[in-house]
PDB file of C-alpha atoms in Angstrom:
ATOM      1  CA  MET A   6      -0.072   0.047   0.037  1.00 93.00           C
ATOM      2  CA  LYS A   7       1.265   3.324  -1.124  1.00 96.00           C
ATOM      3  CA  ILE A   8       0.885   6.279   1.152  1.00 97.00           C
ATOM      4  CA  LEU A   9       1.445   9.872   0.347  1.00 97.00           C
ATOM      5  CA  ALA A  10       1.766  11.683   3.841  1.00 98.00           C
ATOM      6  CA  VAL A  11       1.900  15.587   4.209  1.00 97.00           C
ATOM      7  CA  ASP A  12       2.703  17.539   7.193  1.00 97.00           C
ATOM      8  CA  SER A  13       2.476  21.449   7.396  1.00 96.00           C
ATOM      9  CA  ALA A  14       1.425  21.765  11.314  1.00 96.00           C
ATOM     10  CA  GLU A  15       4.239  24.159  11.972  1.00 96.00           C
ATOM     11  CA  LYS A  16       7.052  26.185  10.648  1.00 93.00           C
ATOM     12  CA  SER A  17       8.425  23.058   8.780  1.00 93.00           C
ATOM     13  CA  CYS A  18       6.791  21.174   5.761  1.00 94.00           C
ATOM     14  CA  SER A  19       7.264  17.481   5.510  1.00 95.00           C
ATOM     15  CA  LEU A  20       6.234  15.100   2.626  1.00 96.00           C
ATOM     16  CA  ALA A  21       6.715  11.422   2.329  1.00 97.00           C
ATOM     17  CA  LEU A  22       5.970   8.636  -0.251  1.00 97.00           C
ATOM     18  CA  VAL A  23       5.988   5.331   1.911  1.00 97.00           C
ATOM     19  CA  ASP A  24       5.132   1.973   0.360  1.00 96.00           C
ATOM     20  CA  ASP A  25       4.198  -0.667   3.022  1.00 94.00           C
ATOM     21  CA  GLY A  26       6.079   0.860   5.658  1.00 93.00           C
ATOM     22  CA  ILE A  27       9.149   1.764   3.678  1.00 95.00           C
ATOM     23  CA  PRO A  28       9.926   5.252   2.764  1.00 95.00           C
ATOM     24  CA  VAL A  29      10.423   5.639  -1.007  1.00 95.00           C
ATOM     25  CA  CYS A  30      10.728   9.540  -1.185  1.00 95.00           C
ATOM     26  CA  GLU A  31      11.024  12.297   1.604  1.00 95.00           C
ATOM     27  CA  GLU A  32      11.266  15.832   1.759  1.00 93.00           C
ATOM     28  CA  PHE A  33      11.755  18.212   4.617  1.00 93.00           C
ATOM     29  CA  TYR A  34      11.840  22.158   4.506  1.00 91.00           C
ATOM     30  CA  CYS A  35      12.154  24.462   7.391  1.00 90.00           C
ATOM     31  CA  THR A  36      12.972  27.775   5.318  1.00 84.00           C
ATOM     32  CA  GLY A  37      10.083  29.880   6.694  1.00 78.00           C
ATOM     33  CA  THR A  38       8.494  29.917   3.059  1.00 79.00           C
ATOM     34  CA  THR A  39       4.587  30.048   3.144  1.00 83.00           C
ATOM     35  CA  HIS A  40       3.266  26.486   2.996  1.00 88.00           C
ATOM     36  CA  SER A  41       0.697  27.501   0.341  1.00 86.00           C
ATOM     37  CA  SER A  42       3.284  28.503  -2.222  1.00 82.00           C
ATOM     38  CA  THR A  43       5.445  25.501  -1.867  1.00 87.00           C
ATOM     39  CA  LEU A  44       3.439  22.360  -1.007  1.00 92.00           C
ATOM     40  CA  MET A  45       2.037  21.661  -4.408  1.00 91.00           C
ATOM     41  CA  ASP A  46       5.348  21.898  -5.855  1.00 92.00           C
ATOM     42  CA  MET A  47       6.692  19.416  -3.483  1.00 92.00           C
ATOM     43  CA  VAL A  48       3.914  17.060  -4.257  1.00 94.00           C
ATOM     44  CA  ASP A  49       4.436  17.436  -8.028  1.00 93.00           C
ATOM     45  CA  HIS A  50       8.326  17.162  -7.741  1.00 92.00           C
ATOM     46  CA  MET A  51       8.008  13.996  -5.364  1.00 94.00           C
ATOM     47  CA  LEU A  52       5.666  12.266  -7.493  1.00 93.00           C
ATOM     48  CA  CYS A  53       6.201  13.019 -10.997  1.00 91.00           C
ATOM     49  CA  LYS A  54       9.912  13.737 -11.112  1.00 89.00           C
ATOM     50  CA  ARG A  55      11.454  11.595  -8.351  1.00 91.00           C
ATOM     51  CA  ALA A  56       9.038   8.450  -8.021  1.00 93.00           C
ATOM     52  CA  GLY A  57       7.607   8.420 -11.616  1.00 92.00           C
ATOM     53  CA  ILE A  58       4.166   8.048 -10.632  1.00 92.00           C
ATOM     54  CA  SER A  59       0.862  10.019 -10.492  1.00 88.00           C
ATOM     55  CA  GLY A  60      -1.899  10.486  -7.749  1.00 87.00           C
ATOM     56  CA  ALA A  61      -3.751   7.499  -9.288  1.00 90.00           C
ATOM     57  CA  ASP A  62      -0.977   5.377  -8.224  1.00 94.00           C
ATOM     58  CA  ILE A  63      -1.470   6.230  -4.582  1.00 96.00           C
ATOM     59  CA  ASP A  64      -3.555   3.909  -2.297  1.00 96.00           C
ATOM     60  CA  GLY A  65      -4.222   6.608   0.284  1.00 97.00           C
ATOM     61  CA  PHE A  66      -3.156   9.879   1.676  1.00 97.00           C
ATOM     62  CA  ALA A  67      -2.416  10.959   5.267  1.00 98.00           C
ATOM     63  CA  VAL A  68      -2.330  14.354   6.585  1.00 98.00           C
ATOM     64  CA  ALA A  69      -1.243  16.094   9.892  1.00 98.00           C
ATOM     65  CA  LYS A  70      -4.708  17.067  11.330  1.00 98.00           C
ATOM     66  CA  GLY A  71      -3.501  18.905  14.460  1.00 97.00           C
ATOM     67  CA  PRO A  72      -2.680  20.452  16.702  1.00 98.00           C
ATOM     68  CA  GLY A  73      -0.496  23.113  15.333  1.00 97.00           C
ATOM     69  CA  SER A  74      -0.754  26.402  13.335  1.00 95.00           C
ATOM     70  CA  PHE A  75      -4.382  27.202  12.290  1.00 94.00           C
ATOM     71  CA  THR A  76      -3.406  28.400   8.883  1.00 94.00           C
ATOM     72  CA  GLY A  77      -0.736  25.524   8.357  1.00 94.00           C
ATOM     73  CA  LEU A  78      -3.219  22.935   9.184  1.00 96.00           C
ATOM     74  CA  ARG A  79      -5.812  24.232   6.839  1.00 95.00           C
ATOM     75  CA  ILE A  80      -3.188  24.207   3.906  1.00 95.00           C
ATOM     76  CA  GLY A  81      -2.127  20.767   4.462  1.00 96.00           C
ATOM     77  CA  ILE A  82      -5.770  19.474   5.038  1.00 97.00           C
ATOM     78  CA  SER A  83      -6.969  21.175   1.969  1.00 96.00           C
ATOM     79  CA  VAL A  84      -4.239  19.908  -0.282  1.00 95.00           C
ATOM     80  CA  VAL A  85      -4.690  16.451   0.790  1.00 96.00           C
ATOM     81  CA  LYS A  86      -8.559  16.504   0.562  1.00 96.00           C
ATOM     82  CA  GLY A  87      -8.095  17.864  -3.188  1.00 95.00           C
ATOM     83  CA  LEU A  88      -5.612  15.304  -4.114  1.00 94.00           C
ATOM     84  CA  ALA A  89      -7.953  12.732  -2.466  1.00 96.00           C
ATOM     85  CA  PHE A  90     -10.823  13.878  -4.239  1.00 95.00           C
ATOM     86  CA  ALA A  91      -9.332  13.961  -7.780  1.00 93.00           C
ATOM     87  CA  ALA A  92      -7.695  10.608  -7.587  1.00 94.00           C
ATOM     88  CA  SER A  93     -10.886   8.993  -6.009  1.00 95.00           C
ATOM     89  CA  LYS A  94      -8.835   7.452  -3.028  1.00 96.00           C
ATOM     90  CA  PRO A  95      -9.203   7.600   0.874  1.00 97.00           C
ATOM     91  CA  CYS A  96      -7.563   9.914   2.989  1.00 97.00           C
ATOM     92  CA  ALA A  97      -6.714  10.096   6.617  1.00 98.00           C
ATOM     93  CA  GLY A  98      -6.250  12.859   9.065  1.00 98.00           C
ATOM     94  CA  ILE A  99      -3.294  11.940  11.892  1.00 98.00           C
ATOM     95  CA  SER A 100      -2.581  13.749  14.761  1.00 98.00           C
ATOM     96  CA  SER A 101       0.410  16.080  14.638  1.00 98.00           C
ATOM     97  CA  LEU A 102       1.607  14.721  17.845  1.00 98.00           C
ATOM     98  CA  ASP A 103       1.595  11.323  16.730  1.00 98.00           C
ATOM     99  CA  GLY A 104       3.922  12.615  13.924  1.00 98.00           C
ATOM    100  CA  ILE A 105       6.680  13.377  16.606  1.00 98.00           C
ATOM    101  CA  ALA A 106       6.005  10.579  18.957  1.00 98.00           C
ATOM    102  CA  TRP A 107       6.224   7.712  16.682  1.00 98.00           C
ATOM    103  CA  GLN A 108       9.801   8.623  15.650  1.00 98.00           C
ATOM    104  CA  MET A 109      10.541   7.418  19.386  1.00 98.00           C
ATOM    105  CA  ALA A 110       8.618   4.115  19.078  1.00 98.00           C
ATOM    106  CA  ALA A 111      11.609   2.260  20.257  1.00 97.00           C
ATOM    107  CA  SER A 112      11.764   4.129  23.476  1.00 98.00           C
ATOM    108  CA  VAL A 113      11.574   2.342  26.842  1.00 97.00           C
ATOM    109  CA  LEU A 114      10.545   5.590  28.420  1.00 98.00           C
ATOM    110  CA  PRO A 115       7.356   7.356  28.278  1.00 98.00           C
ATOM    111  CA  VAL A 116       7.358   9.749  25.258  1.00 98.00           C
ATOM    112  CA  CYS A 117       5.999  13.432  25.803  1.00 98.00           C
ATOM    113  CA  ALA A 118       5.627  14.889  22.508  1.00 98.00           C
ATOM    114  CA  MET A 119       4.994  18.634  22.854  1.00 98.00           C
ATOM    115  CA  MET A 120       4.518  21.362  20.318  1.00 98.00           C
ATOM    116  CA  ASP A 121       4.880  24.964  21.025  1.00 98.00           C
ATOM    117  CA  ALA A 122       1.458  26.506  20.929  1.00 97.00           C
ATOM    118  CA  LYS A 123       2.683  29.933  21.896  1.00 94.00           C
ATOM    119  CA  ARG A 124       1.040  32.044  24.610  1.00 94.00           C
ATOM    120  CA  GLY A 125       3.299  30.284  27.020  1.00 96.00           C
ATOM    121  CA  GLU A 126       1.580  26.891  26.363  1.00 98.00           C
ATOM    122  CA  VAL A 127       2.279  23.612  24.674  1.00 98.00           C
ATOM    123  CA  TYR A 128       0.186  21.123  22.872  1.00 98.00           C
ATOM    124  CA  CYS A 129       0.931  17.596  24.273  1.00 98.00           C
ATOM    125  CA  ALA A 130       0.351  13.989  24.794  1.00 98.00           C
ATOM    126  CA  VAL A 131       2.158  11.301  26.612  1.00 98.00           C
ATOM    127  CA  TYR A 132       2.641   8.020  24.813  1.00 98.00           C
ATOM    128  CA  ARG A 133       3.912   4.672  25.924  1.00 98.00           C
ATOM    129  CA  PHE A 134       5.378   1.995  23.679  1.00 98.00           C
ATOM    130  CA  GLU A 135       6.469  -1.620  24.083  1.00 98.00           C
ATOM    131  CA  ASN A 136       8.568  -3.462  21.193  1.00 96.00           C
ATOM    132  CA  CYS A 137       7.819  -0.460  18.684  1.00 96.00           C
ATOM    133  CA  GLU A 138       4.001  -0.906  19.424  1.00 97.00           C
ATOM    134  CA  LEU A 139       1.644   1.844  20.933  1.00 98.00           C
ATOM    135  CA  VAL A 140       0.296   0.403  24.171  1.00 98.00           C
ATOM    136  CA  GLU A 141      -1.173   3.982  25.685  1.00 98.00           C
ATOM    137  CA  LYS A 142      -1.568   7.376  24.833  1.00 98.00           C
ATOM    138  CA  SER A 143      -2.976  10.255  27.026  1.00 98.00           C
ATOM    139  CA  ILE A 144      -5.686  12.660  25.895  1.00 98.00           C
ATOM    140  CA  GLU A 145      -4.050  15.584  23.737  1.00 98.00           C
ATOM    141  CA  MET A 146      -3.941  18.969  25.728  1.00 97.00           C
ATOM    142  CA  ALA A 147      -2.939  22.526  25.548  1.00 98.00           C
ATOM    143  CA  VAL A 148      -1.610  23.167  28.975  1.00 98.00           C
ATOM    144  CA  SER A 149       1.355  24.890  30.449  1.00 98.00           C
ATOM    145  CA  PRO A 150       4.896  23.379  29.999  1.00 98.00           C
ATOM    146  CA  GLU A 151       5.094  22.841  33.930  1.00 98.00           C
ATOM    147  CA  ASP A 152       1.810  20.898  33.613  1.00 98.00           C
ATOM    148  CA  ALA A 153       3.004  19.038  30.771  1.00 98.00           C
ATOM    149  CA  ALA A 154       6.086  17.884  32.708  1.00 98.00           C
ATOM    150  CA  ASP A 155       4.167  16.985  35.544  1.00 97.00           C
ATOM    151  CA  TYR A 156       2.068  14.841  33.489  1.00 97.00           C
ATOM    152  CA  ALA A 157       5.001  13.126  31.783  1.00 97.00           C
ATOM    153  CA  GLY A 158       6.762  12.481  35.329  1.00 96.00           C
ATOM    154  CA  LYS A 159      10.152  12.630  36.081  1.00 95.00           C
ATOM    155  CA  ASN A 160      11.805   9.823  34.045  1.00 95.00           C
ATOM    156  CA  ALA A 161      10.268  10.670  30.433  1.00 98.00           C
ATOM    157  CA  LEU A 162      11.674  11.376  27.083  1.00 98.00           C
ATOM    158  CA  PHE A 163      10.694  14.946  25.759  1.00 98.00           C
ATOM    159  CA  ALA A 164      10.287  15.591  21.949  1.00 98.00           C
ATOM    160  CA  GLY A 165       8.894  18.282  19.725  1.00 98.00           C
ATOM    161  CA  SER A 166       9.141  22.047  19.312  1.00 98.00           C
ATOM    162  CA  GLY A 167       7.588  22.535  22.812  1.00 98.00           C
ATOM    163  CA  ALA A 168      10.463  20.728  24.244  1.00 98.00           C
ATOM    164  CA  VAL A 169      13.111  22.626  22.591  1.00 98.00           C
ATOM    165  CA  VAL A 170      11.481  26.158  23.635  1.00 98.00           C
ATOM    166  CA  PHE A 171      10.888  25.111  27.339  1.00 98.00           C
ATOM    167  CA  ARG A 172      13.664  22.798  28.036  1.00 98.00           C
ATOM    168  CA  ASP A 173      15.040  24.593  31.173  1.00 98.00           C
ATOM    169  CA  ILE A 174      11.686  25.144  32.413  1.00 98.00           C
ATOM    170  CA  ILE A 175      10.660  21.497  32.132  1.00 98.00           C
ATOM    171  CA  LYS A 176      14.150  20.685  33.803  1.00 97.00           C
ATOM    172  CA  LYS A 177      13.374  23.014  36.504  1.00 97.00           C
ATOM    173  CA  ARG A 178       9.823  21.987  37.094  1.00 98.00           C
ATOM    174  CA  LEU A 179      10.914  17.994  37.409  1.00 97.00           C
ATOM    175  CA  GLY A 180      13.816  19.095  39.905  1.00 96.00           C
ATOM    176  CA  PRO A 181      17.330  17.755  40.403  1.00 95.00           C
ATOM    177  CA  ASP A 182      16.359  14.234  41.187  1.00 95.00           C
ATOM    178  CA  SER A 183      14.498  13.832  37.759  1.00 95.00           C
ATOM    179  CA  ASN A 184      16.146  12.291  34.710  1.00 94.00           C
ATOM    180  CA  PRO A 185      14.373  13.810  31.646  1.00 96.00           C
ATOM    181  CA  VAL A 186      15.756  12.947  28.337  1.00 98.00           C
ATOM    182  CA  PHE A 187      15.543  15.491  25.554  1.00 98.00           C
ATOM    183  CA  VAL A 188      15.966  14.088  21.763  1.00 98.00           C
ATOM    184  CA  PRO A 189      18.403  15.428  19.450  1.00 97.00           C
ATOM    185  CA  GLY A 190      17.332  18.483  17.123  1.00 95.00           C
ATOM    186  CA  PHE A 191      16.526  16.361  14.026  1.00 94.00           C
ATOM    187  CA  LEU A 192      13.752  14.491  15.965  1.00 97.00           C
ATOM    188  CA  ASN A 193      11.701  17.569  17.179  1.00 97.00           C
ATOM    189  CA  HIS A 194       9.627  17.998  14.162  1.00 97.00           C
ATOM    190  CA  VAL A 195       6.596  16.513  12.849  1.00 97.00           C
ATOM    191  CA  ARG A 196       7.630  13.994  10.126  1.00 97.00           C
ATOM    192  CA  ALA A 197       5.186  12.957   7.373  1.00 97.00           C
ATOM    193  CA  ALA A 198       6.773   9.143   7.271  1.00 97.00           C
ATOM    194  CA  ALA A 199       5.862   8.895  11.041  1.00 98.00           C
ATOM    195  CA  LEU A 200       2.233   9.942  10.010  1.00 98.00           C
ATOM    196  CA  ALA A 201       2.131   7.157   7.608  1.00 98.00           C
ATOM    197  CA  GLU A 202       3.323   4.867   9.870  1.00 97.00           C
ATOM    198  CA  VAL A 203       0.645   5.589  12.126  1.00 97.00           C
ATOM    199  CA  LEU A 204      -1.635   4.601   9.247  1.00 96.00           C
ATOM    200  CA  PHE A 205      -0.076   1.207   8.366  1.00 96.00           C
ATOM    201  CA  HIS A 206      -0.693   0.393  12.048  1.00 95.00           C
ATOM    202  CA  ASP A 207      -4.498   1.029  11.599  1.00 96.00           C
ATOM    203  CA  PRO A 208      -5.676   1.367   8.039  1.00 95.00           C
ATOM    204  CA  ALA A 209      -9.181   1.773   9.135  1.00 96.00           C
ATOM    205  CA  LEU A 210      -8.444   5.534   9.655  1.00 96.00           C
ATOM    206  CA  LEU A 211      -8.672   5.834   6.071  1.00 97.00           C
ATOM    207  CA  SER A 212     -12.172   7.446   4.903  1.00 96.00           C
ATOM    208  CA  HIS A 213     -13.218   7.610   1.374  1.00 95.00           C
ATOM    209  CA  ASP A 214     -15.083  11.025   2.455  1.00 95.00           C
ATOM    210  CA  PRO A 215     -12.467  13.556   2.112  1.00 93.00           C
ATOM    211  CA  CYS A 216     -14.618  15.907   4.130  1.00 92.00           C
ATOM    212  CA  ALA A 217     -14.223  13.456   7.125  1.00 93.00           C
ATOM    213  CA  VAL A 218     -10.620  14.920   7.386  1.00 96.00           C
ATOM    214  CA  MET A 219     -11.144  17.962   9.820  1.00 96.00           C
ATOM    215  CA  PRO A 220      -8.557  20.103  11.845  1.00 96.00           C
ATOM    216  CA  VAL A 221      -7.918  19.517  15.401  1.00 96.00           C
ATOM    217  CA  TYR A 222      -6.944  22.893  17.193  1.00 95.00           C
ATOM    218  CA  LEU A 223      -7.365  21.924  21.022  1.00 94.00           C
ATOM    219  CA  ARG A 224      -8.138  25.756  21.641  1.00 87.00           C
ATOM    220  CA  ARG A 225      -9.544  28.800  20.042  1.00 76.00           C
ATOM    221  CA  SER A 226      -7.604  30.972  17.469  1.00 62.00           C
ATOM    222  CA  ASP A 227      -6.245  34.222  18.457  1.00 59.00           C
ATOM    223  CA  ALA A 228      -9.017  35.699  16.260  1.00 55.00           C
ATOM    224  CA  GLU A 229     -11.801  34.121  18.341  1.00 57.00           C
ATOM    225  CA  ILE A 230     -10.241  35.292  21.369  1.00 56.00           C
ATOM    226  CA  ASN A 231      -9.767  38.773  20.268  1.00 58.00           C
ATOM    227  CA  SER A 232     -13.209  39.022  18.860  1.00 56.00           C
ATOM    228  CA  LYS A 233     -14.832  37.845  22.179  1.00 54.00           C
ATOM    229  CA  TYR A 234     -12.399  40.515  24.129  1.00 47.00           C
ATOM    230  CA  SER A 235     -13.711  43.143  21.603  1.00 52.00           C
ATOM    231  CA  ALA A 236     -17.324  42.161  22.217  1.00 52.00           C
ATOM    232  CA  GLY A 237     -16.690  42.237  25.989  1.00 58.00           C
ATOM    233  CA  THR A 238     -17.610  38.737  26.243  1.00 55.00           C
ATOM    234  CA  PRO A 239     -15.336  37.010  29.071  1.00 55.00           C
ATOM    235  CA  ILE A 240     -13.180  33.726  27.888  1.00 48.00           C
TER     236      ILE A 240
END
């Protein structure tokens, strides 16, 4: 089964063609360029120029559905919905946090995937793997980095943009008797190939209705918050 996976949940943009769990092509950019101006070019370059196939040869599509940048999520989901509709192929929305955590599937420690949510918060979830299989996942939350650290525990592995931004806060919160592990820089991004891996473990996530793929924000947008302030409505 060939899966084309797309991530545009944060500043970075990731694209992967994966065949039965084996990456065939993969591209990653973190240049600050607007996803809307690069993503379709990435898809065309990967499928037509590198893999030599078309959308009709893809068995399914996966996309990061959030949490993440509101605009970035909408771009990625719109592209995948369009591709799936045009090719009459199924698609699936996969948690952005899964796209971080599954890169650490071999970890014997609890994995706390956290993304910088701005406003002093992180999007996070805690995962437990055994023999590279997911055995437990917490609910996804938008919380302070201190609360995320408390939830993960003193001996956990932290990964994602939130772990980079709030590393010192996490270490201070957990205290000198803790042993938090922070992954190297290249593992702190959502990876499209990891999104595809989630789908290979649960193909039932695929839907033939592109409209079934919806963004997951975890909290209201700044525009919504500001509009309620302007209207004098308490948050």
